[in-house]
Tab-separated table of C-alpha atoms in Angstrom:
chain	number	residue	atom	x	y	z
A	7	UNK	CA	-25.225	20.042	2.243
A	8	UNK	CA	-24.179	19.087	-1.198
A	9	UNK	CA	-26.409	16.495	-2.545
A	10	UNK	CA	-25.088	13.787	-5.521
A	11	UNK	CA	-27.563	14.188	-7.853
A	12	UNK	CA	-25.189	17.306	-8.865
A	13	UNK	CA	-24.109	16.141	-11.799
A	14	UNK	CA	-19.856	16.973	-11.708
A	15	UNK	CA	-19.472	17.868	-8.232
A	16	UNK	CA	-16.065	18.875	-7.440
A	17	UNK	CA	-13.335	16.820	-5.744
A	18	UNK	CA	-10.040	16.993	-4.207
A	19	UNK	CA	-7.586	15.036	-2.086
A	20	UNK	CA	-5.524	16.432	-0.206
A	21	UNK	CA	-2.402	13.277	0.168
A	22	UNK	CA	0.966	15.088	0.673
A	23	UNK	CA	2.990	11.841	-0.358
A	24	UNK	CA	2.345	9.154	-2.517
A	25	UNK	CA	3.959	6.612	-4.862
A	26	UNK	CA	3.332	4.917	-8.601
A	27	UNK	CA	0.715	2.754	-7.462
A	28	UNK	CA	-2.092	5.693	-6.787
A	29	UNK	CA	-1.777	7.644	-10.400
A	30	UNK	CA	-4.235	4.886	-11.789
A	31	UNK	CA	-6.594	5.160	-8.892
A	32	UNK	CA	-6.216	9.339	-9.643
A	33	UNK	CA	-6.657	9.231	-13.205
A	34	UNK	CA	-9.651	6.952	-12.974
A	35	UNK	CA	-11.270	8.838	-10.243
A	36	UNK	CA	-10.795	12.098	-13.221
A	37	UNK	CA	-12.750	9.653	-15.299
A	38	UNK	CA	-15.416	9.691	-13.515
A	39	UNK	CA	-15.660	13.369	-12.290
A	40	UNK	CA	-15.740	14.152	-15.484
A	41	UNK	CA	-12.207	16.572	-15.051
A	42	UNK	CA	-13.401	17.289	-11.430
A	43	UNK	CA	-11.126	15.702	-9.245
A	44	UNK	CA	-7.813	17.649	-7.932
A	45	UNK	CA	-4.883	16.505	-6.136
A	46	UNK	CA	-2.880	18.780	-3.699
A	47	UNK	CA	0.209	17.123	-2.557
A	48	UNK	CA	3.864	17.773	-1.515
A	49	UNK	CA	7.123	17.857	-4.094
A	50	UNK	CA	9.256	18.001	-1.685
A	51	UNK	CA	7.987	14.025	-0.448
A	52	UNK	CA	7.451	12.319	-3.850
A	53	UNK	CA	10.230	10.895	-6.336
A	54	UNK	CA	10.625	13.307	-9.607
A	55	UNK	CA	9.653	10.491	-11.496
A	56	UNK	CA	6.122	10.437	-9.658
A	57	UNK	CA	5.838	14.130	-9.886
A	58	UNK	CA	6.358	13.731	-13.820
A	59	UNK	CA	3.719	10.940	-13.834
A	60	UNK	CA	0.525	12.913	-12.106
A	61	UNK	CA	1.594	16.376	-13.723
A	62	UNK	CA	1.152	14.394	-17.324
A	63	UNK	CA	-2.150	12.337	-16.072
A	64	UNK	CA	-4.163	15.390	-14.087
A	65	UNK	CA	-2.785	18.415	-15.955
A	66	UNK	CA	-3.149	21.542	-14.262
A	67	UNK	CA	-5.832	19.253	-11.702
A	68	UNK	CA	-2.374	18.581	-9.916
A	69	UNK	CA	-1.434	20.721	-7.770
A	70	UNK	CA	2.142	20.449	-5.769
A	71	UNK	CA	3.025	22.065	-2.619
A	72	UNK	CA	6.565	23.513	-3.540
A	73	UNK	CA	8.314	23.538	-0.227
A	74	UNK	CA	7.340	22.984	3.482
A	75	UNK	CA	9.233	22.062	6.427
A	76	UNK	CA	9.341	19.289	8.598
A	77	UNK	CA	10.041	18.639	12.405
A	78	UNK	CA	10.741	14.627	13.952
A	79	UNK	CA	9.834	14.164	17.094
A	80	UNK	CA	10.401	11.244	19.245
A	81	UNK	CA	12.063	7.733	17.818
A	82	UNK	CA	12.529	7.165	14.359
A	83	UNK	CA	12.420	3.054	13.891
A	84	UNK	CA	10.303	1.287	11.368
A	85	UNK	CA	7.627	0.855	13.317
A	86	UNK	CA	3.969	3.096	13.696
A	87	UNK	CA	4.415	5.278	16.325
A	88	UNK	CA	8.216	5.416	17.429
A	89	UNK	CA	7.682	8.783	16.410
A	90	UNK	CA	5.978	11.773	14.713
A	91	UNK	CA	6.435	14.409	12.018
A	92	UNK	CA	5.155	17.633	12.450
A	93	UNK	CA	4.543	19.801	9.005
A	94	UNK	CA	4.762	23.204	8.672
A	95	UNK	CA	3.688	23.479	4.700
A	96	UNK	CA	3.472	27.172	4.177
A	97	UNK	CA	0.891	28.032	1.486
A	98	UNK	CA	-1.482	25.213	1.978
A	99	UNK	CA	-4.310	26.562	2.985
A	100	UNK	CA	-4.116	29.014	0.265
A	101	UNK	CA	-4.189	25.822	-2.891
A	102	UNK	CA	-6.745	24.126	-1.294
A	103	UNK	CA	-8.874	26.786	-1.250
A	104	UNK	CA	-7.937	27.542	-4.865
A	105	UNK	CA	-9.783	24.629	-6.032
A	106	UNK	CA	-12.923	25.723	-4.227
A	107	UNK	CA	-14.273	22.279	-3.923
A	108	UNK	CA	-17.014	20.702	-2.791
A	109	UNK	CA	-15.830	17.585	-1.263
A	110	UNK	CA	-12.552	17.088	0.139
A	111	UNK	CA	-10.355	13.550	0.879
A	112	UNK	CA	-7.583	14.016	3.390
A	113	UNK	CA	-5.601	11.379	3.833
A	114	UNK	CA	-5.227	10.342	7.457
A	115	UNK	CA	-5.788	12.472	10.627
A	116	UNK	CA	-2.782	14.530	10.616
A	117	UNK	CA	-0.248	16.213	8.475
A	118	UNK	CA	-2.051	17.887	5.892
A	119	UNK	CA	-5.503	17.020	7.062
A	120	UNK	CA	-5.582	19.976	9.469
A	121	UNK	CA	-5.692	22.468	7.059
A	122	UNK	CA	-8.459	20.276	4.743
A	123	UNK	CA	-10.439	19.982	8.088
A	124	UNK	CA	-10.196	23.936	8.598
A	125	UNK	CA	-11.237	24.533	4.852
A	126	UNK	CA	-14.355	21.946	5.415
A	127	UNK	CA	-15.234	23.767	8.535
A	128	UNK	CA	-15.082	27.021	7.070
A	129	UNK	CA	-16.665	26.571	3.753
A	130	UNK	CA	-19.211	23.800	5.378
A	131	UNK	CA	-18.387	21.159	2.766
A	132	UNK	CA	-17.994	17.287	3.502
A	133	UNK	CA	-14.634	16.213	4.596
A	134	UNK	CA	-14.001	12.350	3.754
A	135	UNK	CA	-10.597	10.413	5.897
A	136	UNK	CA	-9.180	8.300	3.756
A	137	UNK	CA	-7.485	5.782	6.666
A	138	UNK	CA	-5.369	2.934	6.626
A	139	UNK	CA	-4.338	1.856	10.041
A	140	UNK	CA	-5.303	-1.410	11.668
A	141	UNK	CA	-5.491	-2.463	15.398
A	142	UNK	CA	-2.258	-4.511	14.818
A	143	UNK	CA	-0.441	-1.447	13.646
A	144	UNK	CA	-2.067	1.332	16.276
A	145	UNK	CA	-1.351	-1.287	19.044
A	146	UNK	CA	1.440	1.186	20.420
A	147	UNK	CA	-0.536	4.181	19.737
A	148	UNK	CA	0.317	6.656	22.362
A	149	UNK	CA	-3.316	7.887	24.291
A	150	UNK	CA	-2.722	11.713	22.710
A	151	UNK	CA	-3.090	10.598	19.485
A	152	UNK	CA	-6.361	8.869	20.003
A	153	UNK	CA	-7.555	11.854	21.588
A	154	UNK	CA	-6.790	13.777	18.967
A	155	UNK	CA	-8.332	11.503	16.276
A	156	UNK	CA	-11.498	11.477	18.475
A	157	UNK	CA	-11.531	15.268	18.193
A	158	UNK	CA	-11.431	14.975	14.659
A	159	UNK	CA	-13.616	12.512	14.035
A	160	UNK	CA	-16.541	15.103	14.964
A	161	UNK	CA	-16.252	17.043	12.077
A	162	UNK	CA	-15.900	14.204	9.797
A	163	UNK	CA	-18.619	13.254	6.966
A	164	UNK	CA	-17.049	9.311	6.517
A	165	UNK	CA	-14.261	7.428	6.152
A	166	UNK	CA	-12.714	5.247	3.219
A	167	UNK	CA	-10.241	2.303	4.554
A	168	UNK	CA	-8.796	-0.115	2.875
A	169	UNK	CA	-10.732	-3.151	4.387
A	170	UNK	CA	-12.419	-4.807	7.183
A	171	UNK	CA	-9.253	-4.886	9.699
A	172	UNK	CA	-9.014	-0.657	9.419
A	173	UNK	CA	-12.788	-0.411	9.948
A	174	UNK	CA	-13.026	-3.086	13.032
A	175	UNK	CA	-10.198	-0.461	14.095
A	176	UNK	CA	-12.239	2.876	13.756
A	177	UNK	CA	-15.323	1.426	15.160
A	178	UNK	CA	-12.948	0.478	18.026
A	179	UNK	CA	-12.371	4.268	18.211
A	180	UNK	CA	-16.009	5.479	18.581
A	181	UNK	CA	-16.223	5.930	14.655
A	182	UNK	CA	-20.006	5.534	13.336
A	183	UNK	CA	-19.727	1.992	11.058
A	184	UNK	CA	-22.471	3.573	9.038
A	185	UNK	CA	-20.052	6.506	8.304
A	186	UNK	CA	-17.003	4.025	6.930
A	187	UNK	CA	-16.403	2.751	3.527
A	188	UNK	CA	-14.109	-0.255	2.202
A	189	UNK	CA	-12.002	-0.956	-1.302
A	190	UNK	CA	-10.181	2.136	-1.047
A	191	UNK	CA	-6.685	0.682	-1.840
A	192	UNK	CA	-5.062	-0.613	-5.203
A	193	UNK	CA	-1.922	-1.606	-6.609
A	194	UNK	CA	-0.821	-0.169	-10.140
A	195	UNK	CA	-2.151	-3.671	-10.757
A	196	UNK	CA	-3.223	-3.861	-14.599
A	197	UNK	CA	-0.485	-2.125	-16.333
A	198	UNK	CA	1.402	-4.510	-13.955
A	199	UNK	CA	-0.517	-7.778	-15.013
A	200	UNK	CA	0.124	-7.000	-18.904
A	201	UNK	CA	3.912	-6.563	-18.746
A	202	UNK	CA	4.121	-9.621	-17.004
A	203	UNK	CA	1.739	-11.625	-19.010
A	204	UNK	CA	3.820	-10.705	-22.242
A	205	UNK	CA	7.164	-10.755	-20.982
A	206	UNK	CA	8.673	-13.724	-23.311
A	207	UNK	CA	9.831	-17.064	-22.270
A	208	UNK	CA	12.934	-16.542	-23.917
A	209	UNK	CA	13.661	-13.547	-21.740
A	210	UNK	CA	12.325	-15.455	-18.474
A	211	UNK	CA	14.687	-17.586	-19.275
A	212	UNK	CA	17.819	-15.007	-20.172
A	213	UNK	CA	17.181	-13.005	-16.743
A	214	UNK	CA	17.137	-16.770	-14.716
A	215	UNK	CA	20.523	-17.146	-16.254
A	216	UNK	CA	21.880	-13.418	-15.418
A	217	UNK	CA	20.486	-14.635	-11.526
A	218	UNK	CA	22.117	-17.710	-11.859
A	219	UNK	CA	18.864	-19.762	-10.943
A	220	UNK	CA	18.556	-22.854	-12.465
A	221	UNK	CA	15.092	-25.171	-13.684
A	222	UNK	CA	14.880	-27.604	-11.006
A	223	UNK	CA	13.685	-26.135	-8.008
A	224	UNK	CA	10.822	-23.417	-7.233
A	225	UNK	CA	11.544	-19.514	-7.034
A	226	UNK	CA	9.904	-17.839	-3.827
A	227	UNK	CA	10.262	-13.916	-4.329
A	228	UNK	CA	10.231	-11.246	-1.682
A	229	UNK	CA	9.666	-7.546	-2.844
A	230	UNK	CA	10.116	-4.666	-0.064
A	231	UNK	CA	12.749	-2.567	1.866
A	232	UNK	CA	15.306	-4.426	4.107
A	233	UNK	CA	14.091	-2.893	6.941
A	234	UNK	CA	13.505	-5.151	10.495
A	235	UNK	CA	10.009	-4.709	10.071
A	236	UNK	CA	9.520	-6.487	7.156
A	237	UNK	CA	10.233	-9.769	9.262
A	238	UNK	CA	13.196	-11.004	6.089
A	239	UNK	CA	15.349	-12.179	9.182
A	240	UNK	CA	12.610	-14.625	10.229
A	241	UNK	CA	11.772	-15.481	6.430
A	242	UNK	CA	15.877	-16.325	5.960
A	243	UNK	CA	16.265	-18.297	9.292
A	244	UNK	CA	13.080	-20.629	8.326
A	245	UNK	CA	14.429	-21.001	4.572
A	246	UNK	CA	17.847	-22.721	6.087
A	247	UNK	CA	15.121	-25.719	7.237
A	248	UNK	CA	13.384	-25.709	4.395
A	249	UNK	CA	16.303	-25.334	1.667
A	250	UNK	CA	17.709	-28.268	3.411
A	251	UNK	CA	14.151	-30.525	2.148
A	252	UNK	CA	14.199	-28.349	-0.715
A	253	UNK	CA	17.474	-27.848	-2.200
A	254	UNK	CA	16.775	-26.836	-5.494
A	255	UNK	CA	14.119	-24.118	-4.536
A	256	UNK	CA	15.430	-20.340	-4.637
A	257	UNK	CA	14.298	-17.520	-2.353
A	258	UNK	CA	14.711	-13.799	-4.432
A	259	UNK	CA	15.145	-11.510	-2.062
A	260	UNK	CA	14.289	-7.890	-4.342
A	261	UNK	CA	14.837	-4.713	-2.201
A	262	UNK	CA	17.592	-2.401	-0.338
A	263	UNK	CA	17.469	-0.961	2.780
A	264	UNK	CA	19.792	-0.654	5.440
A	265	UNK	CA	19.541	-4.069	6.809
A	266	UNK	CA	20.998	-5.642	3.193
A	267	UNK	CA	24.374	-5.990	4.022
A	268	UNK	CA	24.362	-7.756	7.134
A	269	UNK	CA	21.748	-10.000	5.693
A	270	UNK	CA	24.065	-10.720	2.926
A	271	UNK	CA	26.389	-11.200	5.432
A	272	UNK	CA	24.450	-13.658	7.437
A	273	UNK	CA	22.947	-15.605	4.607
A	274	UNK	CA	24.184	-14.652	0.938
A	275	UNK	CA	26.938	-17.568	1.686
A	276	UNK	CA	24.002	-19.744	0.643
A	277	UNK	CA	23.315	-20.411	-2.760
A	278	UNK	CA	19.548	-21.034	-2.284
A	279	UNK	CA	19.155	-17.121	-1.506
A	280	UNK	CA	19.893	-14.556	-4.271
A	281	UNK	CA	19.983	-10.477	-3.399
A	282	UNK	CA	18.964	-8.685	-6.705
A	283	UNK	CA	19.276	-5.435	-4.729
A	284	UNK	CA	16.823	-3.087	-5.949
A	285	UNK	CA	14.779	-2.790	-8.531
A	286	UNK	CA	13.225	0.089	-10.941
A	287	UNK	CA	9.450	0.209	-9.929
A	288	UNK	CA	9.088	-0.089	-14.155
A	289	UNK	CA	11.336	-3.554	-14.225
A	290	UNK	CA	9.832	-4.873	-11.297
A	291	UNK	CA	7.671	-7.455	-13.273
A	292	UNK	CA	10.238	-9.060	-14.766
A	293	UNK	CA	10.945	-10.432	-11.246
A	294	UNK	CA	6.997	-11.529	-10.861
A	295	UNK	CA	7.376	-13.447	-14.576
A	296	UNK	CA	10.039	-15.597	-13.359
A	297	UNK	CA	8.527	-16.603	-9.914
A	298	UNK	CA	6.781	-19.232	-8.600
A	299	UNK	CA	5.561	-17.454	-5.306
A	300	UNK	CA	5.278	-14.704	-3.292
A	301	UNK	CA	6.015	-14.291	0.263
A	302	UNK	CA	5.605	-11.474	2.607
A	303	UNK	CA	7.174	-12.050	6.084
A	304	UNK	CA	5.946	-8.420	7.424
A	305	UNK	CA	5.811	-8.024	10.959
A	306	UNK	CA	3.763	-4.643	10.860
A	307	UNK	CA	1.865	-3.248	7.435
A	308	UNK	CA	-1.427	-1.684	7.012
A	309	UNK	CA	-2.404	-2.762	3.447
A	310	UNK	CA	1.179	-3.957	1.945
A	311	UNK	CA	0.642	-2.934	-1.977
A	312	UNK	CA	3.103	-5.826	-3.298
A	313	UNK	CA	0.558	-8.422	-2.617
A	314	UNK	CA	-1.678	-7.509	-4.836
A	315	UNK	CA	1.213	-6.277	-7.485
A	316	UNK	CA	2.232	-10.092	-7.291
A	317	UNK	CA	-1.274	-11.522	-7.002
A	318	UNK	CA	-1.948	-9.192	-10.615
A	319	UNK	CA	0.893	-11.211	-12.061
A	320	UNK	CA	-0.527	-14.199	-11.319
A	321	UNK	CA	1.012	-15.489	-8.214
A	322	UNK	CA	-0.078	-17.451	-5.535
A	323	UNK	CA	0.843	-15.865	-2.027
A	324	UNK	CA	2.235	-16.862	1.540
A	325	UNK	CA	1.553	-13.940	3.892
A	326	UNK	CA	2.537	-13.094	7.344
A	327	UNK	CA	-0.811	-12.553	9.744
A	328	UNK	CA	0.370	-9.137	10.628
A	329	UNK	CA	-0.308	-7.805	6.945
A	330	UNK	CA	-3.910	-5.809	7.150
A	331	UNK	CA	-4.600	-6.694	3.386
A	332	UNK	CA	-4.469	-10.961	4.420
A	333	UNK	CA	-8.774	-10.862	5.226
A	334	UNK	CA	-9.568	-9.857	1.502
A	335	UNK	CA	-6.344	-10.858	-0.560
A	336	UNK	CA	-5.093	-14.183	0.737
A	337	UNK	CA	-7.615	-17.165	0.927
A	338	UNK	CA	-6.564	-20.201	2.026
A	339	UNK	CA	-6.911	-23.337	0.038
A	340	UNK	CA	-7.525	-20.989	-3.041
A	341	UNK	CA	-4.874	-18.539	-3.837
A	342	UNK	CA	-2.908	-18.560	-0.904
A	343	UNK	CA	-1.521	-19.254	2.868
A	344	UNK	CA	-1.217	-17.740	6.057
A	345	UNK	CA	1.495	-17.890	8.850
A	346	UNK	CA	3.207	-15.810	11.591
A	347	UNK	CA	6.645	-15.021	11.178
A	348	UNK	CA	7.489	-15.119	14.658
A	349	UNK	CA	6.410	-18.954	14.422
A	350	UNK	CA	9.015	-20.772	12.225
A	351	UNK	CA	6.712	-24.058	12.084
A	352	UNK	CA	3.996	-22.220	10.473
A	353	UNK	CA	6.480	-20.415	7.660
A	354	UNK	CA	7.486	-23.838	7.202
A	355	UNK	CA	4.366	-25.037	6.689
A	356	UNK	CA	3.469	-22.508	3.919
A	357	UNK	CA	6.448	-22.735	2.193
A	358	UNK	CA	6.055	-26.819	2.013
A	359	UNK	CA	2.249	-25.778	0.626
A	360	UNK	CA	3.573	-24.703	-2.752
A	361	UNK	CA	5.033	-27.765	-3.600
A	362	UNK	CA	1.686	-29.773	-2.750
A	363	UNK	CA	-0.844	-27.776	-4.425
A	364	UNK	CA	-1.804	-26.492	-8.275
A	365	UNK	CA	0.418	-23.618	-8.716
A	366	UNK	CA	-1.431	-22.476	-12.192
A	367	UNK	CA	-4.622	-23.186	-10.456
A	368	UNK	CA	-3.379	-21.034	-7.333
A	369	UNK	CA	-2.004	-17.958	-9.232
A	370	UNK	CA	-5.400	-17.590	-11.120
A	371	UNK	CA	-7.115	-17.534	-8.188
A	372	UNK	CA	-4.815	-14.686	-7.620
A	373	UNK	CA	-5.617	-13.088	-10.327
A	374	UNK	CA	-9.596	-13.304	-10.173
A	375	UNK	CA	-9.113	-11.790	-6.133
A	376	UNK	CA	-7.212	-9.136	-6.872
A	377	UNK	CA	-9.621	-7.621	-9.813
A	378	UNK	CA	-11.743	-6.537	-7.207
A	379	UNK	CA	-9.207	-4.442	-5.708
A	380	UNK	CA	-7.882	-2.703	-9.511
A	381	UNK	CA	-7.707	0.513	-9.678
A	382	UNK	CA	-10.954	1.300	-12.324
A	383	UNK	CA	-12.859	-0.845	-9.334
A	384	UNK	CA	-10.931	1.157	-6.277
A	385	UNK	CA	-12.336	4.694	-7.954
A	386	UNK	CA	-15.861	3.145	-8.507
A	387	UNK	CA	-15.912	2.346	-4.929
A	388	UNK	CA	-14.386	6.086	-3.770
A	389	UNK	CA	-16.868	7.231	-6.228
A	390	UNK	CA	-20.156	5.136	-4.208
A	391	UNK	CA	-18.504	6.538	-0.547
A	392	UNK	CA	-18.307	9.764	-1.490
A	393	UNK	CA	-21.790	9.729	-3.601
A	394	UNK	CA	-23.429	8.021	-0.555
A	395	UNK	CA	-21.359	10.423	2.466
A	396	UNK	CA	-22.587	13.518	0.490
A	397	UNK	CA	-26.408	12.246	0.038
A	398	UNK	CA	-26.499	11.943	4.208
């Protein structure tokens, strides 16, 4: 077995879609390998823009599945597990062993985790999960699935999750707790936190006047896809109570999805509620600047990455119960609140909070949380799991 006292071993993930918010964790995690660490991942599931970011911050150490085809199975709501989405990425097999690593990091237990486990099997080198799934969002998780993830788990060297909530889950599963690692997830959080921090109060004040928001009140902002579950419809139907103690306060609603217009129908009649529509993942601080607080109404989310973007910006957060990140992001009585959506008294409550408590003081404590969870401290902490899962 590979030991870490090897001084560059070799790395590569194997995560077939991703977003803006992991080319930080990647290009730190190339830091610290030393120009060791490779990404294989799909083009044909990531934005051009994204596929232009990790081609320019890994080089050649990026490596992009051209085409591969997919087959849905079963339901296809917003929810885990209404369905499932086979892959059939010809040519896989053949760029992961092209790198000729000697630790791999598949994301998840299935799509292109197969083919990692075969090449970890074959070669004998350690295979590392990285998982994000909590008991919340498995609770419909048909029994074939968690047969199949018990099969896997055999040939598994350790896990990295994002936090306590995924690893109560795995040790739920039979997983070894000895075997699983936390603080593997991370917003694009400081490149995030310095475009908000000098974004001028002249231009705060130019974009509250495009959005037609005035002084008086306070400006609640929700970031995400209009999608049912997000929970917005059980945000919108507590703000009518609470616009009507508060009527200068604003909710921002920032997203699209295919929900918007018959929200807009149902509540853009009120001026208290503003739909920006969506917004370019580059502009998206602007939105944080002007804001008072964040609120995430999410019925169903394994580690939802806005909280932390927001918390990075400095603001304090009200977050729904069902959110996996709430145990390490959201402290009560310091940064944040917690309620469940599907109980209007307690979104109530947390929206009153705001307007009782140190908002300054609040959104620092934001701040100060959430740079344990940036992405130089995400790699260190992928860097320890794998250093430790190889020494065993």
């Amino acid at each position: 077995m590979l030991k870490s006292s090897m001084k560059n071993p070799k790395v590569l993930w194997v995560n077939p879609s991703f977003l803006d918010y992991r080319i930080p964790l990647y290009k730190e995690l190339n830091n610290l390998y030393d120009g060791n660490f490779y990404l294989v991942y799909s083009k044909q599931r990531i934005p051009q823009r994204c596929i232009d970011k990790i081609e320019k911050t890994l080089g050649d150490n990026a490596i992009g599945l051209p085409r591969e085809k997919q087959i849905k199975l079963g339901g296809r709501g917003d929810f885990a597990n209404t369905g499932v989405s086979v892959p059939f990425p010809r040519g896989l097999y053949k760029l992961i062993k092209s790198v000729n690593s000697d630790v791999i990091i598949a994301e998840g237990f299935f799509q292109f985790t197969p083919w990692a486990l075969w090449y970890s099997f074959i070669r004998r080198k350690p295979l590392i999960i990285a998982y994000e799934r909590t008991a919340h969002t498995e609770r419909h998780c048909p029994w074939w699935r968690k047969a199949y993830r018990k099969l896997v788990n055999k040939f598994v060297s350790g896990y990295i999750v994002n936090g306590v909530l995924t690893k109560e889950y795995l040790i739920s599963q039979g997983v070894n707790p000895n075997k699983i690692f936390t603080g593997g997830m991370c917003a694009d959080s400081t490149q995030l936190a310095l475009n908000s921090s000098t974004y001028g109060k002249k231009e705060r004040e130019n974009l509250k006047k495009k959005l037609c928001i005035g002084n008086s009140g306070l400006i609640y902002i929700f970031v995400g896809q209009l999608i049912e579950r997000k929970g917005v419809n059980y945000l919108l139907e507590a703000w009518r109570e609470h616009s009507k103690r508060y009527p200068d306060d604003i909710m921002l609603i920032i997203g699209d999805g295919p929900l918007r217009e018959a929200y807009i129908e149902k509540y853009g009649t009120d001026r208290s509620v503003i739909f920006a529509g969506a917004i370019d993942y580059s502009e998206i601080y602007k939105y944080y600047a002007i804001s008072d607080a964040f609120v995430m109404p999410t019925l169903e989310d394994n580690w939802s990455l806005v909280v932390p973007e927001a918390m990075a910006c400095g603001l304090p957060v009200a977050c729904s119960i069902y959110n996996g990140c709430y145990p390490e992001l959201v402290q009560e009585g310091r940064n944040g609140t917690l309620f469940d959506p599907l109980k209007e008294d307690t979104i109530l409550n947390s929206l009153s909070l705001f307007h009782d408590v140190d908002l300054q003081s609040y959104g620092q404590e934001s701040i100060k949380i959430e740079q344990e969870f940036s992405p130089k401290q995400t790699a260190l902490n992928v860097y320890k799991a794998v250093s430790e899962t190889i020494d065993k």
